[in-house]
PDB file of C-alpha atoms and ligand atoms in Angstrom:
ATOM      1  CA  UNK J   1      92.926  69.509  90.567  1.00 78.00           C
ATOM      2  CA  UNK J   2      94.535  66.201  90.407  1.00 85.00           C
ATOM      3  CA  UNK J   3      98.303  66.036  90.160  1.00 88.00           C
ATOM      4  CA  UNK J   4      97.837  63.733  86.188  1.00 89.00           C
ATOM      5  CA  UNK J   5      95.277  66.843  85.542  1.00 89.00           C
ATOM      6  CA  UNK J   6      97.654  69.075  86.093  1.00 91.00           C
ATOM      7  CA  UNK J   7     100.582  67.318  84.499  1.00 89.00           C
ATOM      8  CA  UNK J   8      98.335  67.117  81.151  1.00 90.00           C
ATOM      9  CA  UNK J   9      98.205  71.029  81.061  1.00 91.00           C
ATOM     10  CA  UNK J  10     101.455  71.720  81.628  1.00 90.00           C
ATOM     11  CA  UNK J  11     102.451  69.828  78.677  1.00 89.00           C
ATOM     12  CA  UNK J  12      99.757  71.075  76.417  1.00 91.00           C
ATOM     13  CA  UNK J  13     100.837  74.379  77.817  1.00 90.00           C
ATOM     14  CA  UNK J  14     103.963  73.894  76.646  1.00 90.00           C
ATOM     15  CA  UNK J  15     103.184  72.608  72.645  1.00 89.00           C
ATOM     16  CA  UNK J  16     101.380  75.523  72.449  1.00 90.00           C
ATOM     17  CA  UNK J  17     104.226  77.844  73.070  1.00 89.00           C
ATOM     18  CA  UNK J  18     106.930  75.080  70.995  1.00 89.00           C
ATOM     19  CA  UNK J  19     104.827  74.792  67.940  1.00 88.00           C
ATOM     20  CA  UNK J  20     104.837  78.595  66.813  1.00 85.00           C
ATOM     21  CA  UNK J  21     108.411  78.816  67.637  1.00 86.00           C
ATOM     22  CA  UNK J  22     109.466  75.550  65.580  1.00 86.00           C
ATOM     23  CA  UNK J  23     107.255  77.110  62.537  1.00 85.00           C
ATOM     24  CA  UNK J  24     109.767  80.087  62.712  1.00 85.00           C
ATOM     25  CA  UNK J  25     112.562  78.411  63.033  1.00 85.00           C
ATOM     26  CA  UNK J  26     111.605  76.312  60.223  1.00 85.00           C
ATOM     27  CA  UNK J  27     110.826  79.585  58.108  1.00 85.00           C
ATOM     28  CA  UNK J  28     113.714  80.899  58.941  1.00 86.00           C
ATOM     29  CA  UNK J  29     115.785  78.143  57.658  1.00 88.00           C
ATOM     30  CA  UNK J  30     113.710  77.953  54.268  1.00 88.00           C
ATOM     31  CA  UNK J  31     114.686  81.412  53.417  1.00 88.00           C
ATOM     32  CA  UNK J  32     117.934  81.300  54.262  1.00 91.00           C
ATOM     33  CA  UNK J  33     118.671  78.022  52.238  1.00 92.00           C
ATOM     34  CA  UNK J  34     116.584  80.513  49.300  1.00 92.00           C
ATOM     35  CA  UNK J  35     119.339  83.048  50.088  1.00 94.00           C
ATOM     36  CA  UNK J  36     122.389  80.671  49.789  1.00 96.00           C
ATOM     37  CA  UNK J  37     120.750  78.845  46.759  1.00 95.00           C
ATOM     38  CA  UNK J  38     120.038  82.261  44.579  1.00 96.00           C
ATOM     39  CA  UNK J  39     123.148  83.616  45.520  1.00 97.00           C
ATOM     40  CA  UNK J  40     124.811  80.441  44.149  1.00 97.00           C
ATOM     41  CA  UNK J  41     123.271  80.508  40.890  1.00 96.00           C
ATOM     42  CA  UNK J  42     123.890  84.081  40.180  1.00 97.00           C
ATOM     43  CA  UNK J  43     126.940  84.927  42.099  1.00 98.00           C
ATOM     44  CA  UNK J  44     125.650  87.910  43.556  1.00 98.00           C
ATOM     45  CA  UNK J  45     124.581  88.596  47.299  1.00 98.00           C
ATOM     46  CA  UNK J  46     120.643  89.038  47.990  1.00 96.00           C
ATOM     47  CA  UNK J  47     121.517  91.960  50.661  1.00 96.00           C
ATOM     48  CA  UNK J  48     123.290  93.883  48.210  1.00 98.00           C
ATOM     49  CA  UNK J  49     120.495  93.605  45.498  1.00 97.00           C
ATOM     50  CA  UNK J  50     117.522  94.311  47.771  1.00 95.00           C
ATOM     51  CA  UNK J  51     119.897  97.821  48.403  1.00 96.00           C
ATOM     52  CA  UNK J  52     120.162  98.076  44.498  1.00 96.00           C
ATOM     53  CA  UNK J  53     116.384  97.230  44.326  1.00 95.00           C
ATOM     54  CA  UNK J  54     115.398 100.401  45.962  1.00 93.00           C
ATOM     55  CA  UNK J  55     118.482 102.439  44.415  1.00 95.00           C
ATOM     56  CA  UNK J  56     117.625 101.700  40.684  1.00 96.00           C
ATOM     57  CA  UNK J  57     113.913 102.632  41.853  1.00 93.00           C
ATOM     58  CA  UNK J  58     112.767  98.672  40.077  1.00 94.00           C
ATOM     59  CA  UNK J  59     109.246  99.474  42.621  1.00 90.00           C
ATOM     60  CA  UNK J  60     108.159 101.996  40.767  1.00 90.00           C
ATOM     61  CA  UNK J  61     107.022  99.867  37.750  1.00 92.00           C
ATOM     62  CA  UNK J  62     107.345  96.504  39.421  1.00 91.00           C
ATOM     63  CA  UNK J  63     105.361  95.156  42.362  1.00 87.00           C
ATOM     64  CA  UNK J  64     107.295  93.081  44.820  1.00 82.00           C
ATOM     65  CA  UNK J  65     104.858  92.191  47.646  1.00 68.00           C
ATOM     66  CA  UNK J  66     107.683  92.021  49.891  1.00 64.00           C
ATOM     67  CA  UNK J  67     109.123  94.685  49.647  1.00 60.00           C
ATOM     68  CA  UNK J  68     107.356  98.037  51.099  1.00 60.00           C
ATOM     69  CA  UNK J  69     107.038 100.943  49.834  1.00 59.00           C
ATOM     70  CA  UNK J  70     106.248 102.281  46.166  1.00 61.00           C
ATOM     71  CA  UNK J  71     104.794  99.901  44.072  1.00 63.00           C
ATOM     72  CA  UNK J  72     104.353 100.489  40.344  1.00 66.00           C
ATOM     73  CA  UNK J  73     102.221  98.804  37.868  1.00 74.00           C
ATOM     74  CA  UNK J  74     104.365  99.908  34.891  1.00 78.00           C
ATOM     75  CA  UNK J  75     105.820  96.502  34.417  1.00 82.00           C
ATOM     76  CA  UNK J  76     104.724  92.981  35.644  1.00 87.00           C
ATOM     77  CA  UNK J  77     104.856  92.177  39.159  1.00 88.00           C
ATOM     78  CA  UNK J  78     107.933  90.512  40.210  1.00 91.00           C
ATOM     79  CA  UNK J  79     106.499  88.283  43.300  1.00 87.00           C
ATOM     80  CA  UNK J  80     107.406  84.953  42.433  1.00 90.00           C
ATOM     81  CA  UNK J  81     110.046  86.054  39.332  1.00 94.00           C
ATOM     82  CA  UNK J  82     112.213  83.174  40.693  1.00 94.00           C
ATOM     83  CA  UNK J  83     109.486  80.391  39.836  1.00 93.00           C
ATOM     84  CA  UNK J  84     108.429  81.947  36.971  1.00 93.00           C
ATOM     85  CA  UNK J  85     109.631  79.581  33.551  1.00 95.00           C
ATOM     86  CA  UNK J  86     110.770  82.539  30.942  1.00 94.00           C
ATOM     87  CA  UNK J  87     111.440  86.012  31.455  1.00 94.00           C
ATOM     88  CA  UNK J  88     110.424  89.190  29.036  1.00 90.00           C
ATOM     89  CA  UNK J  89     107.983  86.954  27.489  1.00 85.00           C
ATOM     90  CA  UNK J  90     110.763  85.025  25.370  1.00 87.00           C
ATOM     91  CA  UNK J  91     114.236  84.570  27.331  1.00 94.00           C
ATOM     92  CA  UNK J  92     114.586  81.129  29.455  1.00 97.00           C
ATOM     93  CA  UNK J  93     114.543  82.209  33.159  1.00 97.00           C
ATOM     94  CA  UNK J  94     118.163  81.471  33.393  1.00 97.00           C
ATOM     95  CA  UNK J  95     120.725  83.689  35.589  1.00 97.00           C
ATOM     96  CA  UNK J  96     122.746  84.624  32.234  1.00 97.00           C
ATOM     97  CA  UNK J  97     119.680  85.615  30.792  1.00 97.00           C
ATOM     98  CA  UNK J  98     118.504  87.534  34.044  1.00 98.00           C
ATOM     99  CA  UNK J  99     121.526  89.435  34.218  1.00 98.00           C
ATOM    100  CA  UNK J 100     121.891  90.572  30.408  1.00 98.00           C
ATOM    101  CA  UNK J 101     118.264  91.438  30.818  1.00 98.00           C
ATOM    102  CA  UNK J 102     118.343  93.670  33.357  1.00 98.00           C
ATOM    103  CA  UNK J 103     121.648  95.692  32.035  1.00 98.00           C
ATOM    104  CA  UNK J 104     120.311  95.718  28.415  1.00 98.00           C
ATOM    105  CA  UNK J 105     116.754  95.267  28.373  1.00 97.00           C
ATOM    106  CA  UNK J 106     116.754  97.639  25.217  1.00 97.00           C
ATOM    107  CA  UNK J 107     119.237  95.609  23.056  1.00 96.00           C
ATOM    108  CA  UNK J 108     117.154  92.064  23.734  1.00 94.00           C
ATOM    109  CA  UNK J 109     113.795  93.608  23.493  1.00 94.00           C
ATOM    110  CA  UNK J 110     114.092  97.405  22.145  1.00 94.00           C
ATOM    111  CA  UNK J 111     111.579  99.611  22.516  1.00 94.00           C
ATOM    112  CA  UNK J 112     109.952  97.633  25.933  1.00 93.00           C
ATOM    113  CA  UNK J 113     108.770  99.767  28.366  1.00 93.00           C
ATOM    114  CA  UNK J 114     112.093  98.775  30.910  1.00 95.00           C
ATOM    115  CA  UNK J 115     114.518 101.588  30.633  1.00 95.00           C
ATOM    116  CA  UNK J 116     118.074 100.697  30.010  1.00 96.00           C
ATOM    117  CA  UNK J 117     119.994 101.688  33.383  1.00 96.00           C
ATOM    118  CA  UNK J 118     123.739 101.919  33.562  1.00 97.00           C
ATOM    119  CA  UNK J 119     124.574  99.004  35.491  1.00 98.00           C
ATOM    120  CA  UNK J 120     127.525  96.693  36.346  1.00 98.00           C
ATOM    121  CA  UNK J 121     127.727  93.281  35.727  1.00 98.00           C
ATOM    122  CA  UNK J 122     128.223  92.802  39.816  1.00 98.00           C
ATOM    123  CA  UNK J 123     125.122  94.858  40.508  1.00 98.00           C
ATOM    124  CA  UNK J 124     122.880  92.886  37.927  1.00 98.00           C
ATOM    125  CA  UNK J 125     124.304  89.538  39.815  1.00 98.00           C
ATOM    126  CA  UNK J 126     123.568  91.059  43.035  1.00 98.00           C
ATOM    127  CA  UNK J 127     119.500  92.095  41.756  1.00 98.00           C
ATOM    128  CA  UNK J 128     119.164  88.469  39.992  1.00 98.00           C
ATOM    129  CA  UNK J 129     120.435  86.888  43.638  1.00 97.00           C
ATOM    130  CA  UNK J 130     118.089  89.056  44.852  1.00 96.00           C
ATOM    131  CA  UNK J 131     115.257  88.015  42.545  1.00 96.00           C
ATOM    132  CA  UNK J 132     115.727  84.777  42.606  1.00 96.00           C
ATOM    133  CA  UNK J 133     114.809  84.461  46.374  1.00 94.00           C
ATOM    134  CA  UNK J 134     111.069  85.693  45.359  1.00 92.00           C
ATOM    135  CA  UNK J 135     109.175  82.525  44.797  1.00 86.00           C
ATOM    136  CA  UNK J 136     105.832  81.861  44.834  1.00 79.00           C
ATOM    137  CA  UNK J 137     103.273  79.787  46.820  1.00 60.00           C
TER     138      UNK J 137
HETATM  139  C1  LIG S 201     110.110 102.469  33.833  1.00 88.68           C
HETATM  140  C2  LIG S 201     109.584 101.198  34.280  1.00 88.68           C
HETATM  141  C3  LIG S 201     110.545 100.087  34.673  1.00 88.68           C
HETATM  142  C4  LIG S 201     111.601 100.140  35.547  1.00 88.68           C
HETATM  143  C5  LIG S 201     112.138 101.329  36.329  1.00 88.68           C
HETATM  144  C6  LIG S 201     112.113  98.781  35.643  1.00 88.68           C
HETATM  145  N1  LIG S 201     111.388  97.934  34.842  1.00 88.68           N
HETATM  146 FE1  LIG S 201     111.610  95.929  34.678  1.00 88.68          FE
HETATM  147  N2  LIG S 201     110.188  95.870  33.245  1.00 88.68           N
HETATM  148  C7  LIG S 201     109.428  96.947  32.822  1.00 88.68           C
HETATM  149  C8  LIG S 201     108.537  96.510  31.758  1.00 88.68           C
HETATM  150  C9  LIG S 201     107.519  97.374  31.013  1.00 88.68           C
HETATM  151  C10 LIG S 201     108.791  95.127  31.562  1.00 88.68           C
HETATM  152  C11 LIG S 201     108.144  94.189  30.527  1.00 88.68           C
HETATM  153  C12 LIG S 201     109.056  94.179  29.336  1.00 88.68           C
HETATM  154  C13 LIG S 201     108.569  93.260  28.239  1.00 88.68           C
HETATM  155  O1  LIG S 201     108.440  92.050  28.472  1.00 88.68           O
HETATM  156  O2  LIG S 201     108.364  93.776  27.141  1.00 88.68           O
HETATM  157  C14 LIG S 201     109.823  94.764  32.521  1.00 88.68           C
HETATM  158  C15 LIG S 201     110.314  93.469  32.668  1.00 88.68           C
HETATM  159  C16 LIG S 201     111.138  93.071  33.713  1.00 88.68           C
HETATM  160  C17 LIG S 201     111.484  91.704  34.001  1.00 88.68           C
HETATM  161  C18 LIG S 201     110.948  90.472  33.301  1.00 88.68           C
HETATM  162  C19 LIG S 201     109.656  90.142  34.032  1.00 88.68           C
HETATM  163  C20 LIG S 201     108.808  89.064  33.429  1.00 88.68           C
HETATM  164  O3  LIG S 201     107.855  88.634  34.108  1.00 88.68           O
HETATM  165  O4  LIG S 201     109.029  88.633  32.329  1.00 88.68           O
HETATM  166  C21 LIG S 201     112.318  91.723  35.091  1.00 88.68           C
HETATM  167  C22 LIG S 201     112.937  90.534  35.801  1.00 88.68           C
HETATM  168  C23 LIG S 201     112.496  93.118  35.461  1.00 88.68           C
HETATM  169  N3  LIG S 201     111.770  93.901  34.589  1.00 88.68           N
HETATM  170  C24 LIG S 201     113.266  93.533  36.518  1.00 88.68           C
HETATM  171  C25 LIG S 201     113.515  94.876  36.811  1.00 88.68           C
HETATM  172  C26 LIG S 201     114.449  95.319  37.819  1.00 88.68           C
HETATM  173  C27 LIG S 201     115.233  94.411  38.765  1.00 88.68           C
HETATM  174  C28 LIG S 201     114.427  96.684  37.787  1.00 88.68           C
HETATM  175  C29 LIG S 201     115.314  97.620  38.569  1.00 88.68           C
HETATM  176  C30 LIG S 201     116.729  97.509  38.276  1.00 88.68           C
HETATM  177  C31 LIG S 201     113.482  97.094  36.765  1.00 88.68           C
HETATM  178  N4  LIG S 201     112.951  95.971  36.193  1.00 88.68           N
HETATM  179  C32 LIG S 201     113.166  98.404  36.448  1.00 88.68           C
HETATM  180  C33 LIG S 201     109.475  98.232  33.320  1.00 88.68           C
HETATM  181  C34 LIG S 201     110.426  98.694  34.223  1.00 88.68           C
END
């Protein structure tokens, strides 16, 4: 094989193993620029609401397709809540309104099928941080 031959592989060789790992990287910097960004707007952290996710049991009436496990049809799904223009059919998908929802779902819409969970203010900031990294497309 000549030497230019060879030279041409090498270096195709190589894009092929670069481009996958710049996709990832690039990923990887698109969802941590969601993190910082959600947990700006709400002033909660996204690690400590994905833990409060799975404490308050939200999967068993909401589907989040990233998240495994149970996954309820109860309420709607939640994939792509954060692009989403109003929330509970009526509230602007604000953070204020995001976080009063989910403590008192029952005072802004009563009788809805979400239960009313005691909650702190901290932990609904930390779900709506949380929330507000699940975007769609
Ligand atoms: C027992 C079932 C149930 C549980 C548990 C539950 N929800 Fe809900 N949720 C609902 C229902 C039903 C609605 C629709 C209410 C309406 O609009 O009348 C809803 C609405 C919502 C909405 C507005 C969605 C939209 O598209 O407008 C958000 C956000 C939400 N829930 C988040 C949560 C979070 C976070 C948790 C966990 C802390 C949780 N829910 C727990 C049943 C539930």
């Amino acid at each position: 094989m000549p030497a230019s031959l060879r030279f041409v592989l090498a270096l195709l060789g190589l894009a092929l193993i670069a481009a996958p790992i710049s996709v990832s990287v690039l990923l990887g910097e698109e969802a941590r620029a969601a993190r910082v960004n959600a947990e700006a707007m709400t002033g909660g952290r996204v690690a400590r609401g994905e833990a409060a996710v799975r404490r308050f049991g939200c999967t068993g009436c909401h589907a989040m397709s990233v998240l495994r496990g149970p996954s309820g049809l109860v309420g709607p799904p939640l994939s792509g809540i954060a692009s989403r223009a109003e929330i509970a059919g009526s509230l602007a998908n604000t953070p204020e309104h995001m976080v009063a929802w989910l403590r008192f779902p029952q005072q802004l819409r009563p009788g809805c099928g979400m239960p009313q969970q005691p909650m702190t203010e901290a932990e609904a900031r930390d779900l709506a941080a949380y929330l507000y990294t699940l975007r769609s497309g």
